[in-house]
Coordinates of C-alpha atoms and ligand atoms in Angstrom, one line a residue:
M13 CA -23.2 -4.8 8.6
S14 CA -25.2 -3.4 11.5
D15 CA -23.8 0.1 10.9
V16 CA -25.8 0.6 7.7
T17 CA -28.9 2.9 8.0
E18 CA -31.7 3.6 5.6
K19 CA -30.1 6.9 4.9
D20 CA -26.9 5.2 3.9
K21 CA -28.8 2.8 1.6
E22 CA -30.6 5.7 -0.2
L23 CA -27.4 7.8 -0.5
V24 CA -25.5 4.9 -2.1
A25 CA -28.4 3.9 -4.3
G26 CA -28.5 7.4 -5.7
L27 CA -24.8 7.6 -6.3
M28 CA -24.8 4.1 -7.9
A29 CA -27.6 5.1 -10.3
R30 CA -25.6 8.1 -11.4
A31 CA -22.4 6.2 -11.7
R32 CA -24.0 3.3 -13.6
A33 CA -25.6 5.7 -16.2
A34 CA -22.3 7.5 -16.6
Q35 CA -20.3 4.3 -17.1
K36 CA -22.7 2.9 -19.7
E37 CA -22.5 6.2 -21.7
F38 CA -18.7 6.3 -21.4
E39 CA -18.3 2.7 -22.4
A40 CA -20.4 3.2 -25.5
N41 CA -18.9 6.4 -26.7
F42 CA -15.2 6.4 -25.6
T43 CA -13.5 3.6 -27.4
D44 CA -10.3 5.3 -28.6
Q45 CA -7.3 4.1 -26.5
D46 CA -5.3 7.2 -27.3
Q47 CA -8.1 9.5 -26.1
L48 CA -8.5 7.4 -22.9
Y49 CA -4.8 7.8 -22.2
E50 CA -5.1 11.5 -22.8
I51 CA -7.8 11.8 -20.2
A52 CA -5.7 9.8 -17.8
Q53 CA -2.8 12.2 -18.5
H54 CA -5.0 15.2 -17.7
I55 CA -6.0 13.5 -14.4
A56 CA -2.3 12.9 -13.6
W57 CA -1.5 16.5 -14.5
V58 CA -4.2 18.1 -12.2
G59 CA -3.0 15.9 -9.4
F60 CA 0.5 17.1 -10.0
K61 CA -0.4 20.7 -10.5
Y62 CA -2.6 20.9 -7.3
A63 CA -0.2 18.8 -5.2
E64 CA 0.5 21.6 -2.8
E65 CA -3.2 22.5 -2.1
I66 CA -4.1 18.9 -1.8
A67 CA -1.2 18.1 0.6
D68 CA -2.0 21.0 2.8
M69 CA -5.6 20.0 3.0
A70 CA -4.8 16.4 3.7
V71 CA -2.4 17.2 6.5
R72 CA -4.9 19.6 8.2
E73 CA -7.9 17.3 7.9
S74 CA -6.2 14.0 8.7
R75 CA -3.9 15.5 11.4
M76 CA -1.3 13.0 10.0
G77 CA 1.8 13.2 7.9
K78 CA 4.0 15.9 6.5
Y79 CA 3.2 18.6 4.0
E80 CA 6.5 18.3 2.1
S81 CA 6.3 14.5 1.9
K82 CA 2.7 14.6 0.7
V83 CA 3.6 17.1 -2.1
A84 CA 6.5 14.8 -3.1
K85 CA 4.3 11.7 -3.0
M86 CA 1.6 13.4 -5.2
Q87 CA 4.2 14.4 -7.7
T88 CA 6.0 11.0 -7.8
K89 CA 2.8 9.0 -7.9
M90 CA 1.3 11.1 -10.7
R91 CA 4.4 10.7 -12.8
G92 CA 4.8 7.1 -12.0
N93 CA 1.2 6.0 -12.6
I94 CA 0.9 7.8 -15.9
R95 CA 4.2 6.2 -17.0
D96 CA 2.8 2.8 -16.2
L97 CA -0.4 3.6 -18.2
K98 CA 1.6 4.7 -21.3
N99 CA 1.2 1.4 -23.2
A100 CA -1.7 -0.1 -21.3
K101 CA -4.3 -1.8 -23.5
T102 CA -7.7 -1.2 -21.9
V103 CA -10.1 -1.4 -24.8
G104 CA -11.1 -4.2 -27.1
V105 CA -8.7 -6.9 -28.3
V106 CA -5.5 -6.8 -26.2
E107 CA -3.8 -10.2 -27.0
E108 CA -4.0 -12.9 -29.6
W109 CA -2.6 -16.4 -29.9
P110 CA -3.3 -17.5 -33.5
E111 CA -1.9 -21.0 -33.1
K112 CA -4.3 -21.6 -30.2
G113 CA -7.2 -19.8 -31.8
L114 CA -7.4 -17.6 -28.7
T115 CA -8.2 -13.9 -28.4
R116 CA -8.3 -11.9 -25.2
M117 CA -10.6 -8.9 -25.1
V118 CA -11.0 -6.6 -22.2
K119 CA -14.1 -4.7 -20.9
P120 CA -14.9 -2.5 -17.9
V121 CA -15.9 -4.0 -14.6
G122 CA -18.6 -1.4 -14.1
V123 CA -18.9 0.7 -11.0
I124 CA -15.9 0.5 -8.6
G125 CA -16.4 1.2 -4.9
A126 CA -13.1 2.7 -3.7
I127 CA -12.3 2.9 0.0
I128 CA -9.7 5.5 0.8
P129 CA -7.4 5.4 3.8
C130 CA -7.0 8.3 6.3
T131 CA -3.3 7.8 6.1
N132 CA -3.2 8.4 2.4
P133 CA -6.1 10.5 1.4
E134 CA -4.3 12.7 -1.2
A135 CA -2.8 10.4 -3.8
T136 CA -5.0 7.3 -3.5
P137 CA -8.1 8.9 -5.1
F138 CA -6.0 10.0 -8.2
L139 CA -4.5 6.6 -8.7
K140 CA -7.7 4.7 -8.3
G141 CA -9.5 7.4 -10.5
M142 CA -7.0 7.3 -13.3
N143 CA -7.0 3.5 -13.4
A144 CA -10.8 3.3 -13.4
I145 CA -11.2 5.9 -16.1
I146 CA -8.6 4.4 -18.5
C147 CA -10.5 1.1 -18.2
R148 CA -13.9 2.9 -18.7
D149 CA -15.2 2.2 -15.3
A150 CA -17.0 4.6 -13.0
I151 CA -15.7 5.0 -9.5
I152 CA -17.3 6.1 -6.2
M153 CA -14.8 7.1 -3.5
S154 CA -15.6 6.6 0.2
P155 CA -13.0 8.4 2.3
H156 CA -12.3 8.3 6.0
P157 CA -14.8 10.7 7.7
R158 CA -11.9 13.0 8.7
T159 CA -10.7 13.5 5.1
A160 CA -13.9 14.1 3.3
G161 CA -12.9 17.6 2.1
T162 CA -9.6 16.4 0.6
N163 CA -11.4 13.6 -1.1
K164 CA -14.1 15.9 -2.6
F165 CA -11.5 18.3 -3.8
C166 CA -9.6 15.5 -5.6
C167 CA -12.8 14.1 -7.1
D168 CA -13.9 17.5 -8.3
L169 CA -10.6 18.0 -10.1
M170 CA -11.1 14.7 -11.9
R171 CA -14.7 15.6 -12.8
K172 CA -13.4 18.9 -14.4
V173 CA -11.1 16.8 -16.5
L174 CA -14.0 14.6 -17.6
K175 CA -16.1 17.6 -18.5
K176 CA -13.3 19.1 -20.6
F177 CA -13.4 15.9 -22.7
G178 CA -17.2 15.8 -23.0
A179 CA -17.2 12.6 -20.8
P180 CA -19.9 12.1 -18.1
E181 CA -18.6 13.8 -14.9
D182 CA -20.5 11.2 -12.8
L183 CA -17.8 8.7 -13.7
V184 CA -16.1 10.0 -10.5
L185 CA -18.2 10.5 -7.5
S186 CA -17.4 11.0 -3.8
I187 CA -19.3 10.3 -0.6
D188 CA -19.1 13.7 0.9
E189 CA -20.5 12.9 4.4
P190 CA -18.8 9.5 4.9
T191 CA -19.9 7.1 7.6
L192 CA -18.9 3.5 8.2
G193 CA -22.4 2.5 7.1
A194 CA -22.2 4.3 3.8
S195 CA -18.8 2.7 3.2
Q196 CA -20.2 -0.8 3.9
E197 CA -23.3 -0.1 1.7
L198 CA -21.1 1.1 -1.1
M199 CA -19.1 -2.2 -0.9
A200 CA -22.4 -4.1 -1.0
Q201 CA -23.9 -2.3 -4.0
C202 CA -20.9 -1.7 -6.3
D203 CA -19.5 -4.2 -8.9
L204 CA -16.0 -4.3 -7.6
V205 CA -14.4 -3.2 -4.3
L206 CA -10.9 -1.7 -4.1
A207 CA -10.4 -1.5 -0.4
T208 CA -7.2 0.1 1.0
G209 CA -6.8 0.1 4.7
G210 CA -6.3 -2.0 7.8
S211 CA -7.5 -5.5 8.6
G212 CA -11.0 -4.4 9.8
L213 CA -11.7 -2.9 6.5
V214 CA -10.3 -5.8 4.5
K215 CA -12.6 -8.2 6.4
A216 CA -15.6 -5.9 5.8
A217 CA -14.7 -5.8 2.1
Y218 CA -14.6 -9.6 1.7
S219 CA -17.8 -10.0 3.7
S220 CA -19.6 -7.6 1.5
G221 CA -20.6 -10.3 -1.0
T222 CA -19.0 -8.2 -3.8
P223 CA -15.8 -9.2 -5.6
A224 CA -13.1 -7.3 -3.8
Y225 CA -9.4 -6.5 -3.8
G226 CA -8.7 -5.8 -0.2
V227 CA -5.1 -4.8 0.7
G228 CA -4.1 -5.0 4.3
A229 CA -1.9 -3.7 7.0
G230 CA 1.8 -3.4 6.5
N231 CA 4.8 -4.0 8.8
A232 CA 8.0 -3.7 6.9
V233 CA 10.8 -5.6 8.7
V234 CA 14.3 -5.1 7.2
I235 CA 17.5 -7.1 7.8
V236 CA 20.9 -5.4 7.8
D237 CA 23.8 -7.8 7.6
E238 CA 27.5 -7.3 8.2
T239 CA 28.2 -6.7 4.5
A240 CA 25.9 -3.8 4.1
D241 CA 27.1 -0.2 3.4
L242 CA 26.0 1.3 6.7
D243 CA 26.1 4.9 5.6
D244 CA 23.8 4.1 2.8
V245 CA 21.5 2.0 5.1
A246 CA 21.3 4.9 7.7
N247 CA 20.4 7.4 5.0
K248 CA 17.8 5.2 3.3
V249 CA 16.1 4.2 6.5
Y250 CA 16.1 7.8 7.7
M251 CA 14.5 9.0 4.4
S252 CA 11.9 6.2 4.4
K253 CA 11.1 6.2 8.1
T254 CA 10.5 9.9 8.4
F255 CA 8.6 10.2 5.1
D256 CA 5.1 11.6 5.8
N257 CA 5.7 10.9 9.5
A258 CA 5.6 7.1 8.8
T259 CA 1.9 7.0 7.8
S260 CA 2.8 4.7 5.0
C261 CA 1.9 1.0 5.3
S262 CA 5.4 0.4 3.9
S263 CA 7.4 2.4 6.4
E264 CA 10.3 0.5 8.1
N265 CA 8.9 -0.7 11.4
S266 CA 11.8 -2.8 12.6
L267 CA 15.4 -3.4 11.6
V268 CA 17.1 -6.7 12.3
V269 CA 20.8 -5.9 12.5
Q270 CA 23.7 -8.3 12.6
E271 CA 25.5 -8.0 16.0
D272 CA 28.9 -7.0 14.5
V273 CA 27.5 -3.9 12.9
Y274 CA 24.7 -3.1 15.4
D275 CA 26.4 -0.4 17.5
E276 CA 27.8 1.3 14.4
L277 CA 24.5 1.4 12.7
L278 CA 22.8 2.8 15.8
A279 CA 25.4 5.6 15.9
K280 CA 24.8 6.4 12.3
L281 CA 21.0 6.5 12.8
Q282 CA 21.5 8.8 15.7
A283 CA 23.5 11.1 13.5
K284 CA 20.4 11.2 11.2
H285 CA 18.3 12.8 13.9
G286 CA 17.2 9.6 15.6
L287 CA 16.8 9.6 19.3
L288 CA 18.1 6.4 20.8
C289 CA 15.6 5.9 23.6
N290 CA 16.9 5.1 27.1
E291 CA 15.0 2.5 29.1
E292 CA 12.7 5.1 30.7
Q293 CA 11.8 6.8 27.4
Q294 CA 11.2 3.4 25.7
E295 CA 8.9 2.3 28.6
K296 CA 6.9 5.5 28.3
L297 CA 6.4 4.9 24.6
R298 CA 5.4 1.3 25.3
Q299 CA 2.8 2.3 27.9
M300 CA 1.3 5.0 25.7
M301 CA 1.3 3.2 22.4
F302 CA 0.1 -0.3 22.9
L303 CA -3.0 -2.2 23.9
P304 CA -2.7 -5.2 26.3
T305 CA -2.6 -7.4 23.1
G306 CA 0.6 -5.7 22.0
H307 CA -1.2 -4.1 19.0
Y308 CA -0.9 -0.3 18.6
N309 CA -3.7 1.8 20.1
G310 CA -5.2 3.8 17.2
K311 CA -7.2 6.0 19.5
K312 CA -4.1 7.6 21.1
G313 CA -3.5 10.0 18.2
F314 CA 0.2 9.2 17.6
A315 CA -0.3 7.7 14.1
G316 CA 1.4 10.0 11.6
A317 CA 2.1 12.5 14.4
T318 CA 5.2 14.7 14.7
P319 CA 8.0 13.5 17.1
E320 CA 7.0 16.5 19.4
K321 CA 3.4 15.3 19.6
I322 CA 4.5 11.7 20.3
A323 CA 6.9 12.9 23.1
E324 CA 4.0 14.9 24.6
L325 CA 1.6 12.0 24.5
A326 CA 4.2 9.7 26.1
G327 CA 5.3 12.2 28.7
I328 CA 8.9 12.3 27.4
T329 CA 10.1 15.7 28.5
D330 CA 13.8 15.3 27.5
M331 CA 13.6 14.8 23.8
P332 CA 16.4 16.8 22.2
E333 CA 15.5 19.5 19.7
G334 CA 15.7 18.4 16.1
T335 CA 14.7 14.8 16.8
E336 CA 13.0 13.3 13.8
F337 CA 12.4 9.7 14.9
F338 CA 12.7 7.5 18.0
I339 CA 14.8 4.4 18.1
V340 CA 13.8 1.6 20.5
R341 CA 15.5 -1.7 21.0
E342 CA 13.9 -5.1 21.7
N343 CA 15.9 -8.2 22.5
P344 CA 13.5 -11.0 23.2
K345 CA 15.1 -14.3 24.3
T346 CA 13.4 -16.1 21.4
P347 CA 11.6 -14.7 18.3
D348 CA 8.4 -16.4 19.7
E349 CA 8.2 -13.7 22.3
I350 CA 7.6 -11.0 19.7
G351 CA 4.1 -9.6 19.6
S352 CA 2.9 -9.2 23.2
F353 CA 2.5 -6.3 25.5
E354 CA 6.0 -7.1 26.8
Y355 CA 7.5 -7.1 23.3
P356 CA 5.1 -5.0 21.2
F357 CA 7.5 -2.9 19.0
G358 CA 7.9 -5.6 16.3
G359 CA 4.4 -4.8 15.0
E360 CA 3.1 -2.0 12.8
K361 CA 3.2 1.3 14.6
L362 CA 2.2 3.9 11.9
C363 CA 4.5 6.5 13.4
V364 CA 8.1 7.6 13.6
V365 CA 9.2 4.9 16.1
L366 CA 11.8 2.5 14.7
N367 CA 12.4 -0.7 16.5
V368 CA 15.8 -2.4 16.2
F369 CA 16.5 -6.1 16.9
K370 CA 20.0 -7.7 17.1
Y371 CA 20.9 -11.1 15.6
K372 CA 23.9 -13.3 15.4
D373 CA 23.2 -15.8 12.6
F374 CA 21.2 -15.3 9.5
Q375 CA 18.6 -17.9 10.2
T376 CA 17.7 -16.1 13.4
A377 CA 17.2 -12.9 11.4
I378 CA 14.8 -14.7 9.2
D379 CA 13.0 -16.2 12.2
I380 CA 12.6 -12.6 13.6
V381 CA 11.1 -11.3 10.3
N382 CA 8.6 -14.2 10.3
A383 CA 7.8 -13.7 14.0
C384 CA 7.1 -10.0 13.5
H385 CA 4.9 -10.8 10.5
R386 CA 3.0 -13.6 12.3
F387 CA 2.0 -10.8 14.7
S388 CA 1.4 -8.0 12.3
G389 CA 1.5 -7.3 8.6
L390 CA 1.8 -10.8 7.2
G391 CA 2.3 -10.9 3.5
H392 CA 3.1 -7.2 2.9
S393 CA 6.8 -6.4 2.8
C394 CA 10.2 -7.1 4.1
G395 CA 13.7 -6.0 3.0
I396 CA 17.4 -6.6 3.3
H397 CA 20.6 -4.5 3.0
T398 CA 23.4 -6.8 2.0
K399 CA 26.0 -7.4 -0.7
R400 CA 25.2 -11.2 -0.7
E401 CA 22.7 -12.3 -3.3
D402 CA 22.4 -15.7 -1.7
R403 CA 21.0 -14.1 1.4
V404 CA 18.5 -12.1 -0.7
M405 CA 17.2 -15.3 -2.2
E406 CA 17.3 -17.2 1.2
L407 CA 15.2 -14.4 2.8
S408 CA 12.8 -14.4 -0.2
A409 CA 12.4 -18.1 0.0
K410 CA 11.9 -18.4 3.7
T411 CA 9.5 -15.5 4.4
Y412 CA 5.8 -15.0 3.7
T413 CA 5.8 -11.6 2.1
S414 CA 4.7 -10.3 -1.3
R415 CA 7.6 -8.0 -1.7
V416 CA 11.3 -8.2 -0.7
M417 CA 13.1 -4.8 -1.2
V418 CA 16.9 -5.2 -1.7
N419 CA 19.2 -2.3 -0.6
Q420 CA 16.3 0.2 -0.9
P421 CA 14.2 2.5 1.3
V422 CA 11.1 0.3 1.6
C423 CA 8.4 2.9 1.6
L424 CA 10.0 4.7 -1.4
A425 CA 10.5 1.5 -3.4
N426 CA 7.9 -1.2 -2.9
S427 CA 4.9 0.7 -4.3
G428 CA 6.7 1.7 -7.5
S429 CA 9.9 3.6 -8.2
F430 CA 11.8 4.9 -11.2
T431 CA 14.8 2.8 -10.1
N432 CA 13.2 -0.6 -9.7
G433 CA 10.7 -2.5 -11.7
M434 CA 7.7 -2.4 -9.3
P435 CA 4.6 -1.0 -10.8
F436 CA 3.3 2.2 -9.2
T437 CA 0.4 1.9 -6.8
L438 CA -0.9 2.9 -3.4
S439 CA -2.6 -0.4 -2.8
L440 CA -0.4 -3.4 -2.0
G441 CA -1.9 -6.8 -2.0
C442 CA -0.6 -9.1 0.8
G443 CA -1.7 -12.5 -0.7
T444 CA -3.5 -15.1 1.2
W445 CA -0.9 -14.6 4.0
G446 CA -2.5 -11.2 4.7
G447 CA -6.1 -12.4 3.9
N448 CA -6.0 -10.8 0.4
S449 CA -6.9 -12.3 -3.0
A450 CA -3.9 -10.6 -4.7
S451 CA -0.2 -10.7 -3.8
E452 CA 0.9 -7.9 -6.1
N453 CA 0.7 -4.2 -6.6
I454 CA -2.9 -3.3 -7.5
T455 CA -3.0 -1.4 -10.8
Y456 CA -5.3 -0.7 -13.7
K457 CA -5.2 -4.5 -14.5
Q458 CA -7.6 -5.2 -11.7
C459 CA -10.1 -2.8 -13.1
L460 CA -10.8 -4.9 -16.2
N461 CA -12.8 -8.0 -17.1
N462 CA -11.5 -10.4 -19.7
T463 CA -13.5 -12.0 -22.5
W464 CA -11.7 -15.1 -23.9
V465 CA -12.7 -15.9 -27.5
A466 CA -11.7 -19.6 -28.3
R467 CA -11.8 -21.1 -31.8
P468 CA -11.0 -24.7 -32.7
C469 CA -7.2 -25.1 -33.2
K470 CA -4.8 -27.9 -34.2
E471 CA -5.1 -30.6 -31.6
D472 CA -2.6 -30.3 -28.7
K473 CA -3.0 -33.6 -26.9
P474 CA 0.3 -35.3 -26.0
A475 CA 0.5 -39.1 -25.6
D476 CA -0.4 -40.5 -22.2
E477 CA 3.3 -41.7 -21.9
V478 CA 4.4 -38.1 -22.2
L479 CA 1.7 -36.7 -19.9
F480 CA 2.0 -39.2 -17.0
G481 CA 5.7 -40.3 -17.5
K482 CA 7.1 -42.8 -15.0
A483 CA 3.9 -42.4 -12.9
M484 CA 2.3 -44.9 -15.3
E485 CA 4.7 -47.7 -14.1
S486 CA 4.2 -47.1 -10.4
D487 CA 2.3 -49.6 -8.3
L488 CA -0.2 -47.0 -7.0
Ligands
NAD15 P1 -8.5 2.1 8.3 O1 -8.6 0.6 7.9 O2 -8.9 2.5 9.6 O3 -9.5 2.9 7.3 C1 -9.4 2.8 5.9 C2 -10.8 3.2 5.3 O4 -11.7 2.2 5.5 C3 -11.4 4.5 5.9 O5 -12.0 5.2 4.8 C4 -12.4 3.9 6.9 O6 -13.5 4.8 7.0 C5 -12.9 2.7 6.2 N1 -13.2 1.6 7.1 C6 -12.5 1.1 8.1 N2 -13.1 0.1 8.7 C7 -14.2 -0.2 7.9 C8 -15.3 -1.1 8.0 N3 -15.3 -2.1 9.0 N4 -16.3 -1.1 7.1 C9 -16.2 -0.1 6.1 N5 -15.3 0.8 6.0 C10 -14.3 0.8 6.9 O7 -7.1 2.5 7.8 P2 -6.3 3.9 7.9 O8 -6.1 4.3 9.3 O9 -6.8 4.9 7.0 O10 -5.0 3.2 7.3 C11 -4.0 2.5 8.1 C12 -4.0 1.0 7.9 O11 -4.2 0.7 6.5 C13 -2.7 0.5 8.3 O12 -2.8 -0.8 8.9 C14 -1.9 0.4 6.9 O13 -0.8 -0.5 6.9 C15 -3.0 0.0 6.0 N6 -2.8 0.4 4.6 C16 -2.4 -0.5 3.8 C17 -2.2 -0.2 2.5 C18 -1.8 -1.2 1.5 O14 -1.6 -0.9 0.3 N7 -1.6 -2.5 1.8 C19 -2.2 1.1 2.0 C20 -2.6 2.1 3.0 C21 -2.9 1.7 4.3

């Protein structure tokens, strides 16, 4: 907490007072569920309508990602989140169990402190904003210092929507000159933290003393077995890996490929504009990208960069024109060697470098997934391309991830898709495995408090013989 200055404290106290007043007024006067949904629809619409301006600004400010991907992301996420809010009940009584005499009522949590990642500065404010407003919360967004302009632009659009409905504009506020200290102070003063970012941020969120949903680093590791449709795999991995220059926490970081289909899949990935690195090229990437611990070096400027920029940073002078991603190969003697400066590529890389492992038997593939995650991104996501449902279930049972994506491009599937059942989000809980309190996609549901109304009901107290069963006869 040493980064916090008096100026940060004053700034945040001022924003909190405005947000608090706006939230109380909104809670008292906006109680119609249909109207709240309509406000959310307008927020989704302005995000959709201004997707191009926002994407352009986000790429220029963050110096990460791709304009076309960010436009597509804005449009998909706006459609998806508002779809998910269609029947959301966020006011008053939402559930009743007459036989138990129970009623569940929901209420706002108050003022949310939202920490916005540099890798995703365009769509995150809208999703968090939409979810907060439909739950009648106020929200203060703290962006990464580099993307302050994008964040302000997004917040101003949402404020315009609120004004149109006669709602207090201060329900959505932004920190326009963000600092680490201001972000920490916001987390200390608000009622609930929604922190999206890497492990440093998540630790800071949980240390703030405020209830928090921190969602941590990703490192999607995906098995490809010998039954998979390899053309389909190559296409999906290509789409997902190159989307937004792999800034997503859900981007495929490593494939774990069965040895009988390994060469064929590599050939198909090369045909999808992947450069299969030779030893010298791979070594140059390794030396440039990683710290002695094996973790990626965030200061080198390759996160979310174009392939040309990555080649320049690594000193690779023979990258063929048209290359869209790099393919590296790691073959440690045992999975335990994964996650060191010698074998660093199994961790999160936040860039268009795809690592490929080879395996013989399925248990080894699972061991590799677990070894990668022990090193980086535990609890976030893994995937499998297979025709064997038994392997889907075996992988799901034996790994420590909150999401297992089956025959899908991970980054276009695990945070919501129109062709699977995952709820839309940009904040993916990683469970206790990843140091998080939630192991699900964070949605509007986390922006509400419950009030449980309990009346006396018919007694429900089974006999002890039923409750304790054979345990009552034991000699313990
Ligand atoms: P980052 O953690 O560096 O920063 C995220 C935000 O937190 C920024 O606004 C930053 O200013 C702030 N911040 C960072 N450290 C802080 C601290 N100690 N105290 C207060 N504020 C702090 O992340 P990034 O580079 O923007 O994003 C990349 C990382 O985030 C990757 O590891 C990625 O996997 C992860 N991520 C995860 C999810 C998810 O849903 N699980 C989503 C996006 C990004």
